C-alpha positions as a LaTeX table, in Angstrom:
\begin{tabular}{lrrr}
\hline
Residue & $x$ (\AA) & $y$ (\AA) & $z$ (\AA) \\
\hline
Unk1 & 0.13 & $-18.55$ & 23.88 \\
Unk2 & $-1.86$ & $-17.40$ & 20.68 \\
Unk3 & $-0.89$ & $-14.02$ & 19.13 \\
Unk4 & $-4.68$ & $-12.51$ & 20.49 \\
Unk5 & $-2.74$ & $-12.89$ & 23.71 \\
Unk6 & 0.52 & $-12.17$ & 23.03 \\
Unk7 & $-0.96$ & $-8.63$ & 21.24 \\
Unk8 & $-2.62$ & $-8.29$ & 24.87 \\
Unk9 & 0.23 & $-8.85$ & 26.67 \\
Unk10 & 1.93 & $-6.48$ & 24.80 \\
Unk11 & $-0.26$ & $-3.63$ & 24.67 \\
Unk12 & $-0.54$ & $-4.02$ & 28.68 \\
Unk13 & 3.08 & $-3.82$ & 28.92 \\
Unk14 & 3.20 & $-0.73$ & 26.64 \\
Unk15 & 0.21 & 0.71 & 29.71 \\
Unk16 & 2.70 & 0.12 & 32.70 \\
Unk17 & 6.26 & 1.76 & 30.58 \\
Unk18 & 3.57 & 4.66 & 29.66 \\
Unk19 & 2.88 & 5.36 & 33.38 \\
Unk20 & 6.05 & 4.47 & 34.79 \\
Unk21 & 8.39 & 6.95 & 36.21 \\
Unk22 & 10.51 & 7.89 & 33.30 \\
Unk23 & 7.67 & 9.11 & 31.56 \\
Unk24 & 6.01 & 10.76 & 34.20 \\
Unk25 & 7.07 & 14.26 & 32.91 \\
Unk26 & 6.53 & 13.24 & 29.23 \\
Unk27 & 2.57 & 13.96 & 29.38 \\
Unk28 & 3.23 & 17.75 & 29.80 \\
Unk29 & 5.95 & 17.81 & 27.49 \\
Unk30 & 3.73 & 16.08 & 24.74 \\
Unk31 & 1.18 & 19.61 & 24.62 \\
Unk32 & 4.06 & 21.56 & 23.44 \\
Unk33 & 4.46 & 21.96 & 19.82 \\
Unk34 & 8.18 & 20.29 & 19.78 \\
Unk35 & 9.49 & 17.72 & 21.97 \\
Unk36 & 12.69 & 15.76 & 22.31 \\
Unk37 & 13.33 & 12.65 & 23.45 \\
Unk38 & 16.37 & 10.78 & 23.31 \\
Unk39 & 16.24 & 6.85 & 23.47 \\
Unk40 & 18.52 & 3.73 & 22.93 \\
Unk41 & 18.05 & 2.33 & 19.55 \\
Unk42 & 16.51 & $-0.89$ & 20.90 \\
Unk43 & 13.87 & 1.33 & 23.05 \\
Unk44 & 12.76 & 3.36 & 19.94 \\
Unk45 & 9.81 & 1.42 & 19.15 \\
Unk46 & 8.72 & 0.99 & 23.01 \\
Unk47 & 9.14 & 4.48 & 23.20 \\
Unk48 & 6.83 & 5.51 & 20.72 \\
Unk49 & 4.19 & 3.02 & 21.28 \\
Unk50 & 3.63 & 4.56 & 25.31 \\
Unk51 & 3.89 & 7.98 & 23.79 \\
Unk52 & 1.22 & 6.97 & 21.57 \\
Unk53 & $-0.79$ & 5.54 & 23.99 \\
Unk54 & $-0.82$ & 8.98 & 26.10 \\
Unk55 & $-1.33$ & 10.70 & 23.29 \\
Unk56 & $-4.84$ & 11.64 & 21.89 \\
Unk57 & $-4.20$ & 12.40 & 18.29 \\
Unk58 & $-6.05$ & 10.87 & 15.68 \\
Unk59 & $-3.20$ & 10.11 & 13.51 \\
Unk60 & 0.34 & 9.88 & 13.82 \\
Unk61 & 3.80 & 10.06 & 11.07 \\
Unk62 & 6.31 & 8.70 & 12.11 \\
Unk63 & 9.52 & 8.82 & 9.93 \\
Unk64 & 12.74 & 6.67 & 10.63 \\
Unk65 & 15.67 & 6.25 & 9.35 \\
Unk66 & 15.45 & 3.14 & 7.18 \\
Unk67 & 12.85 & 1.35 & 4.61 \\
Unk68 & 14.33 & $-1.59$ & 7.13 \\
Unk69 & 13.58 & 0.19 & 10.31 \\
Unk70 & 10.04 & 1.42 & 9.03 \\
Unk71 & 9.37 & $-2.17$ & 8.05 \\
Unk72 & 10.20 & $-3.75$ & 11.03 \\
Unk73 & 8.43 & $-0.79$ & 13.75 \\
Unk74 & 5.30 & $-1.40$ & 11.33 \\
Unk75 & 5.33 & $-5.05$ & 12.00 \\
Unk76 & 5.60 & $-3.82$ & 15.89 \\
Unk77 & 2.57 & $-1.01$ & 15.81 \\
Unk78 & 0.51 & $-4.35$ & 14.40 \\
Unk79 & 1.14 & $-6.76$ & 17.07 \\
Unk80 & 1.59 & $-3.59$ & 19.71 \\
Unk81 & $-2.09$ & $-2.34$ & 18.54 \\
Unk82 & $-4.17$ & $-4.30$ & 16.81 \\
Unk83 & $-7.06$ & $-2.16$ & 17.25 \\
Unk84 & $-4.86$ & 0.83 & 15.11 \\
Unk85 & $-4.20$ & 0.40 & 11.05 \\
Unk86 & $-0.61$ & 0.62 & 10.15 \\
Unk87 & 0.30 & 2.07 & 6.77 \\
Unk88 & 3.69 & 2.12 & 5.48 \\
Unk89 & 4.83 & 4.17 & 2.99 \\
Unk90 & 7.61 & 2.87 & 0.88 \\
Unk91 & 10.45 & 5.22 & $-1.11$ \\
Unk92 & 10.88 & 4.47 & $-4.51$ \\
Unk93 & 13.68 & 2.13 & $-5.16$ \\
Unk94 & 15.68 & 4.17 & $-8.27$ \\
Unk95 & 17.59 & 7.27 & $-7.82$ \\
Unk96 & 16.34 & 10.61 & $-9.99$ \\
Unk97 & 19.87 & 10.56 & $-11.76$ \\
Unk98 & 19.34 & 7.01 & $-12.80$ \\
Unk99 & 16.35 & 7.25 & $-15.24$ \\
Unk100 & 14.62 & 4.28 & $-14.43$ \\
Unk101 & 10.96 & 3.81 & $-13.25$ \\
Unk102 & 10.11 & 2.22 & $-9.80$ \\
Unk103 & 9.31 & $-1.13$ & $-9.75$ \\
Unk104 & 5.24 & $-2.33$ & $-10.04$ \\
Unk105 & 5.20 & $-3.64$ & $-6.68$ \\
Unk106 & 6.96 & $-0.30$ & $-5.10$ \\
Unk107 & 4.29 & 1.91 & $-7.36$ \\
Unk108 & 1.40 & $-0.52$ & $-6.48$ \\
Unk109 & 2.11 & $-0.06$ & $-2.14$ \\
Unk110 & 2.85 & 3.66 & $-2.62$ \\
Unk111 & $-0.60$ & 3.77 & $-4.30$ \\
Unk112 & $-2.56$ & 1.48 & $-1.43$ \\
Unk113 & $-0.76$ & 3.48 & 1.21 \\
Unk114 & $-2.42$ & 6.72 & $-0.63$ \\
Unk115 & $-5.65$ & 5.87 & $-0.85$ \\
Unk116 & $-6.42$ & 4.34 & 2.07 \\
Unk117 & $-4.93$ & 7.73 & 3.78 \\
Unk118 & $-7.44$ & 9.53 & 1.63 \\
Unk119 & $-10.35$ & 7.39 & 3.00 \\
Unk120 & $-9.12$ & 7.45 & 7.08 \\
Unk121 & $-8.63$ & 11.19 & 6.46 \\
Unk122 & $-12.70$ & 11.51 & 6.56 \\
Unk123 & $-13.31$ & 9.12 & 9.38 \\
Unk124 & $-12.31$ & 9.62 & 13.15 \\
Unk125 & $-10.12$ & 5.59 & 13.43 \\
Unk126 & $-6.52$ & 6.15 & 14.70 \\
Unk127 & $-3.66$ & 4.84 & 12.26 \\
Unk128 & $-0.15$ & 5.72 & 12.10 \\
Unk129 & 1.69 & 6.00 & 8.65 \\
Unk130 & 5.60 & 4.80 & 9.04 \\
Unk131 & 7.83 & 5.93 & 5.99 \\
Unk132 & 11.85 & 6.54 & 5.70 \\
Unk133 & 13.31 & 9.73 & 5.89 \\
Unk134 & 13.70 & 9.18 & 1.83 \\
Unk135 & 10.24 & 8.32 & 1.16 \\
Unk136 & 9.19 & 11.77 & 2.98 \\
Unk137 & 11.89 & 13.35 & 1.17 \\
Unk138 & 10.26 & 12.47 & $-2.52$ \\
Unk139 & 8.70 & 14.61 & $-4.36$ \\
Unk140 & 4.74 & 12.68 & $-4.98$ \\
Unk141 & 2.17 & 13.78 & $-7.45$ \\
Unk142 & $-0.50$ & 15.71 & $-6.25$ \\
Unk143 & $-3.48$ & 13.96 & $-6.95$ \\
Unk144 & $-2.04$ & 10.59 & $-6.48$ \\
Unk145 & $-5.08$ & 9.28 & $-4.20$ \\
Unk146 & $-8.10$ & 11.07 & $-7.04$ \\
Unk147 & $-7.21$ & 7.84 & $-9.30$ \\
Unk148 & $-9.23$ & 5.41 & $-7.85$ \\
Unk149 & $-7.80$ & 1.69 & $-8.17$ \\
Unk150 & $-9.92$ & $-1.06$ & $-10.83$ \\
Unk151 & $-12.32$ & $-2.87$ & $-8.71$ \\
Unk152 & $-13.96$ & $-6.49$ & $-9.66$ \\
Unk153 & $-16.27$ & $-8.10$ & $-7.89$ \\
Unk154 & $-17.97$ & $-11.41$ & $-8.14$ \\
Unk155 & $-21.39$ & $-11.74$ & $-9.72$ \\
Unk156 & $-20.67$ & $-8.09$ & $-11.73$ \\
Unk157 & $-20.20$ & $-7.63$ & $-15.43$ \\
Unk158 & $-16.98$ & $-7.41$ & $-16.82$ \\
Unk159 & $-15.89$ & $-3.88$ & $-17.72$ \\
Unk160 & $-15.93$ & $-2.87$ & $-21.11$ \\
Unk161 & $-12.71$ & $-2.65$ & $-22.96$ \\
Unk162 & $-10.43$ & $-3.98$ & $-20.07$ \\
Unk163 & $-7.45$ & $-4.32$ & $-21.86$ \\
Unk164 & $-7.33$ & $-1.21$ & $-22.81$ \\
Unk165 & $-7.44$ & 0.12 & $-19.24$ \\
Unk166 & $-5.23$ & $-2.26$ & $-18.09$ \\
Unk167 & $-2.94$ & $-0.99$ & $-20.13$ \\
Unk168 & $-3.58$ & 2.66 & $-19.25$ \\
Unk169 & $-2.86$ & 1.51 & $-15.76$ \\
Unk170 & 0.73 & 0.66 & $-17.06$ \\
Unk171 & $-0.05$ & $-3.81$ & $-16.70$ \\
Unk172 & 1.73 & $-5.12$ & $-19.54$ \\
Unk173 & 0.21 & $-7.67$ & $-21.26$ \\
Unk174 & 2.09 & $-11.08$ & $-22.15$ \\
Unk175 & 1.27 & $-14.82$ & $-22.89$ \\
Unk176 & 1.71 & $-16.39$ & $-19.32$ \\
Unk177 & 1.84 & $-13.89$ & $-16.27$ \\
Unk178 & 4.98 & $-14.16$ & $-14.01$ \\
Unk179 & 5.82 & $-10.74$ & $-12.40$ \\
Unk180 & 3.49 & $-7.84$ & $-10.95$ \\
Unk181 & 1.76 & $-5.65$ & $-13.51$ \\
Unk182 & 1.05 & $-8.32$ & $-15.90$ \\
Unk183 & $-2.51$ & $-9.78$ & $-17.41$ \\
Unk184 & $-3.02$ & $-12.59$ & $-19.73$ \\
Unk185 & $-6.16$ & $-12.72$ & $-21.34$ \\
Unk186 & $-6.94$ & $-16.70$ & $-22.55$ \\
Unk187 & $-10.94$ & $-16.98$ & $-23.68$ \\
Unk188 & $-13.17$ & $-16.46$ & $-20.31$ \\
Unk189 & $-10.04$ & $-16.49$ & $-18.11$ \\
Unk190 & $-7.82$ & $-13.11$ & $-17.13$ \\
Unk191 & $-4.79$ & $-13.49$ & $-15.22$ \\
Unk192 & $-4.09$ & $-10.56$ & $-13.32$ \\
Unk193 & $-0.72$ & $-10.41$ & $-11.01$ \\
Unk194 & $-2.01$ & $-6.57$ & $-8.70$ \\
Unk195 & 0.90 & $-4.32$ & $-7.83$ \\
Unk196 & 0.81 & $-4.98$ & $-4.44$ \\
Unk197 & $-0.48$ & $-8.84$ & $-4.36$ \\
Unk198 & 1.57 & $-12.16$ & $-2.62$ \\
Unk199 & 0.04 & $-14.09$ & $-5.73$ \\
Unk200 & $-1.47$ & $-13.63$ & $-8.89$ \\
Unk201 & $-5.30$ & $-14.02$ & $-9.40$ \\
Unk202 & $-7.31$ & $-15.60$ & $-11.96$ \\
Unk203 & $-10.53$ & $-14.15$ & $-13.25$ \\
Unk204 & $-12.98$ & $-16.39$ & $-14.96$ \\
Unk205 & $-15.92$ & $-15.21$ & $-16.77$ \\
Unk206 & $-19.57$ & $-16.73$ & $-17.48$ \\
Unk207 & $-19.82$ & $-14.70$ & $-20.65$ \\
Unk208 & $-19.95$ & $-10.96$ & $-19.45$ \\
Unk209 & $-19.94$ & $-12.09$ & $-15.72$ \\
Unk210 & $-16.95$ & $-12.78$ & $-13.44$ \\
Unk211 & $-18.49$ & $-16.20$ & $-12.17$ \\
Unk212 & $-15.34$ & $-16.73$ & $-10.08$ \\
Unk213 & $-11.98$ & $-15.77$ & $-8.71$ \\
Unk214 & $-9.05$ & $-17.65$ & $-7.51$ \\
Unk215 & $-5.12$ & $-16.54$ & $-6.67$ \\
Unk216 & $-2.60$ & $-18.85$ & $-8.46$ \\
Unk217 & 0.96 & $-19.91$ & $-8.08$ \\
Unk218 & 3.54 & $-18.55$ & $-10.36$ \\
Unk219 & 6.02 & $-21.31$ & $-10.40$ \\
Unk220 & 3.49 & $-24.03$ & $-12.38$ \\
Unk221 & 0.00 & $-21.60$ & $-12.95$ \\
Unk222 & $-1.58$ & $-23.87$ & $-10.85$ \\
Unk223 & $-4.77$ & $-22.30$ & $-8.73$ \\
Unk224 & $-4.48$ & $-22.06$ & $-4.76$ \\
Unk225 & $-7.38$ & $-22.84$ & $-2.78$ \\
Unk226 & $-7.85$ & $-19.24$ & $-1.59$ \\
Unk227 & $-10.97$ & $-17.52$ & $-3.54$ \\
Unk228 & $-11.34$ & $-13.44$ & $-3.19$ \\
Unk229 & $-14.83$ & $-12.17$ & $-3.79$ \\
Unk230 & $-13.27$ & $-8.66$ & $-4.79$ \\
Unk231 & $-10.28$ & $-7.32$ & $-6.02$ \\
Unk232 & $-8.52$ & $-4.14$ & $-6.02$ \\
Unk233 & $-5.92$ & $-2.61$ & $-8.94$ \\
Unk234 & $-3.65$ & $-0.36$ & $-8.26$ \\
Unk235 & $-1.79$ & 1.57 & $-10.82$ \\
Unk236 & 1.73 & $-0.13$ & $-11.98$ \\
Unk237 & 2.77 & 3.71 & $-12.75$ \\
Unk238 & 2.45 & 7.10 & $-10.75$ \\
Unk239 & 2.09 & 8.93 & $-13.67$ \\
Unk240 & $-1.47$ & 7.53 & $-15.02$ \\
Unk241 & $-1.44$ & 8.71 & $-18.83$ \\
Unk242 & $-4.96$ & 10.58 & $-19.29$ \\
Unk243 & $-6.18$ & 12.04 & $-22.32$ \\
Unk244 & $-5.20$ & 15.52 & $-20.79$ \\
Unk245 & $-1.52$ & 13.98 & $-19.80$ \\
Unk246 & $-1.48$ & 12.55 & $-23.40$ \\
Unk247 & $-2.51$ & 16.10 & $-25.04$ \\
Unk248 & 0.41 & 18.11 & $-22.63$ \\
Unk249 & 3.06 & 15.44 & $-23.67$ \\
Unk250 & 2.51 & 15.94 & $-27.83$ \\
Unk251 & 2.31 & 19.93 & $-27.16$ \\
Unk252 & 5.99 & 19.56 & $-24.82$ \\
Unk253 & 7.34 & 16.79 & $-27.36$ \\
Unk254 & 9.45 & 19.90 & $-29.48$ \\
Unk255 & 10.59 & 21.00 & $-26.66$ \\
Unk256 & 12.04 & 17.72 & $-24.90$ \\
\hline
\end{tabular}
């Protein structure tokens, strides 16, 4: 059995627990404004994939218990619904009192997750977004999704000065890139490793014009065979440091 037909199976098994019995009385409940329903932990996930196949909505946020638990119901939703996006939204990994920044990758899927919320927000496609109870809990920007992320795209001209905003999108720059949020620049070749990337991705220029891309593996720098025709950047920090963010941190710099 291929997963097309296991994701059939599924979602045809999800049809039958929606209209069996025990949820027979659910459809009414689901037009008032607050409902209850109490399930064993191993039914959780079944339960809210028939409730979300009575239910109309648009959209859906559904917030568990666990960055675990949100993980692994996110992998269900996919197979469960292919035809729905999944987004997860991850917590940040540090504690306030501990005065240490989130890693890249963390930043970089908080970021995706953002932005692509922005862009189903105008359209009328059903998604769910799955998040722990901490990662509703935390305080976000406002704004986050207004940044948009560094695009490239094969056959364009390089950007001017893309160092520079590299490095106003928090990548640090080194000699040979190994984590995420890192860029080597070498001649005509950029190695980029995106926030929210399996593998780095190597950029190589025909004088102003990104000729070709290719993804890379970290362990010896050598290139895979898979070639993107675009790429996407997101931000290695929430806090993007603007000229007006610059300008606000001198005129608070006495006072902190």
């Amino acid at each position: 059995m291929n997963v097309h037909d296991g994701s059939e199976g599924l979602s045809r098994l999800v049809a039958r627990i929606a209209s069996s019995s025990a949820f027979s009385g659910l459809v009414e409940q689901l037009k008032s404004s607050k409902v209850e329903v109490i399930a064993p932990a191993g039914a959780q996930a079944w339960t809210l994939a028939a409730i979300s196949h009575m239910e109309k909505n648009n959209s859906s946020l559904v917030v568990v218990s666990s960055g675990k638990e949100a993980e692994e119901l996110a992998s269900f939703l996919k197979i469960t619904f292919p035809e729905i996006e999944v987004l997860e939204f991850v917590s940040w990994e540090t504690l306030p009192h501990e005065r240490l920044s989130p890693s890249a990758e963390t930043v970089g899927k908080r970021l995706a997750t953002l932005h692509r919320l922005a862009e189903l927000s105008k359209t009328k496609q059903k998604f769910f977004v799955i998040c722990s109870i901490r990662a509703a809990l935390q305080p976000v920007i406002l704004g986050l999704d207004k940044y948009p992320p560094l695009e490239f795209e094969t056959g364009k001209d390089l950007l001017p000065e893309i160092t520079l905003k590299l490095i106003e999108l928090a990548y640090q720059r080194v000699d040979m890139v190994t984590r995420r949020g890192e860029f080597a620049v070498r001649g005509g070749i950029l190695d980029i490793f995106p926030t929210d990337a399996r593998h780095p991705v190597r950029l190589e220029f025909f004088g102003d014009e990104l000729e070709q891309m290719r993804e890379f593996s970290v362990a010896d720098q050598r290139s895979l065979d898979t070639k993107p025709t675009n790429l996407r950047l997101y931000a290695a920090r929430e806090i993007i440091i603007t000229p007006d963010v610059a300008m606000r941190a001198r005129e608070m710099e006495h006072e902190f």
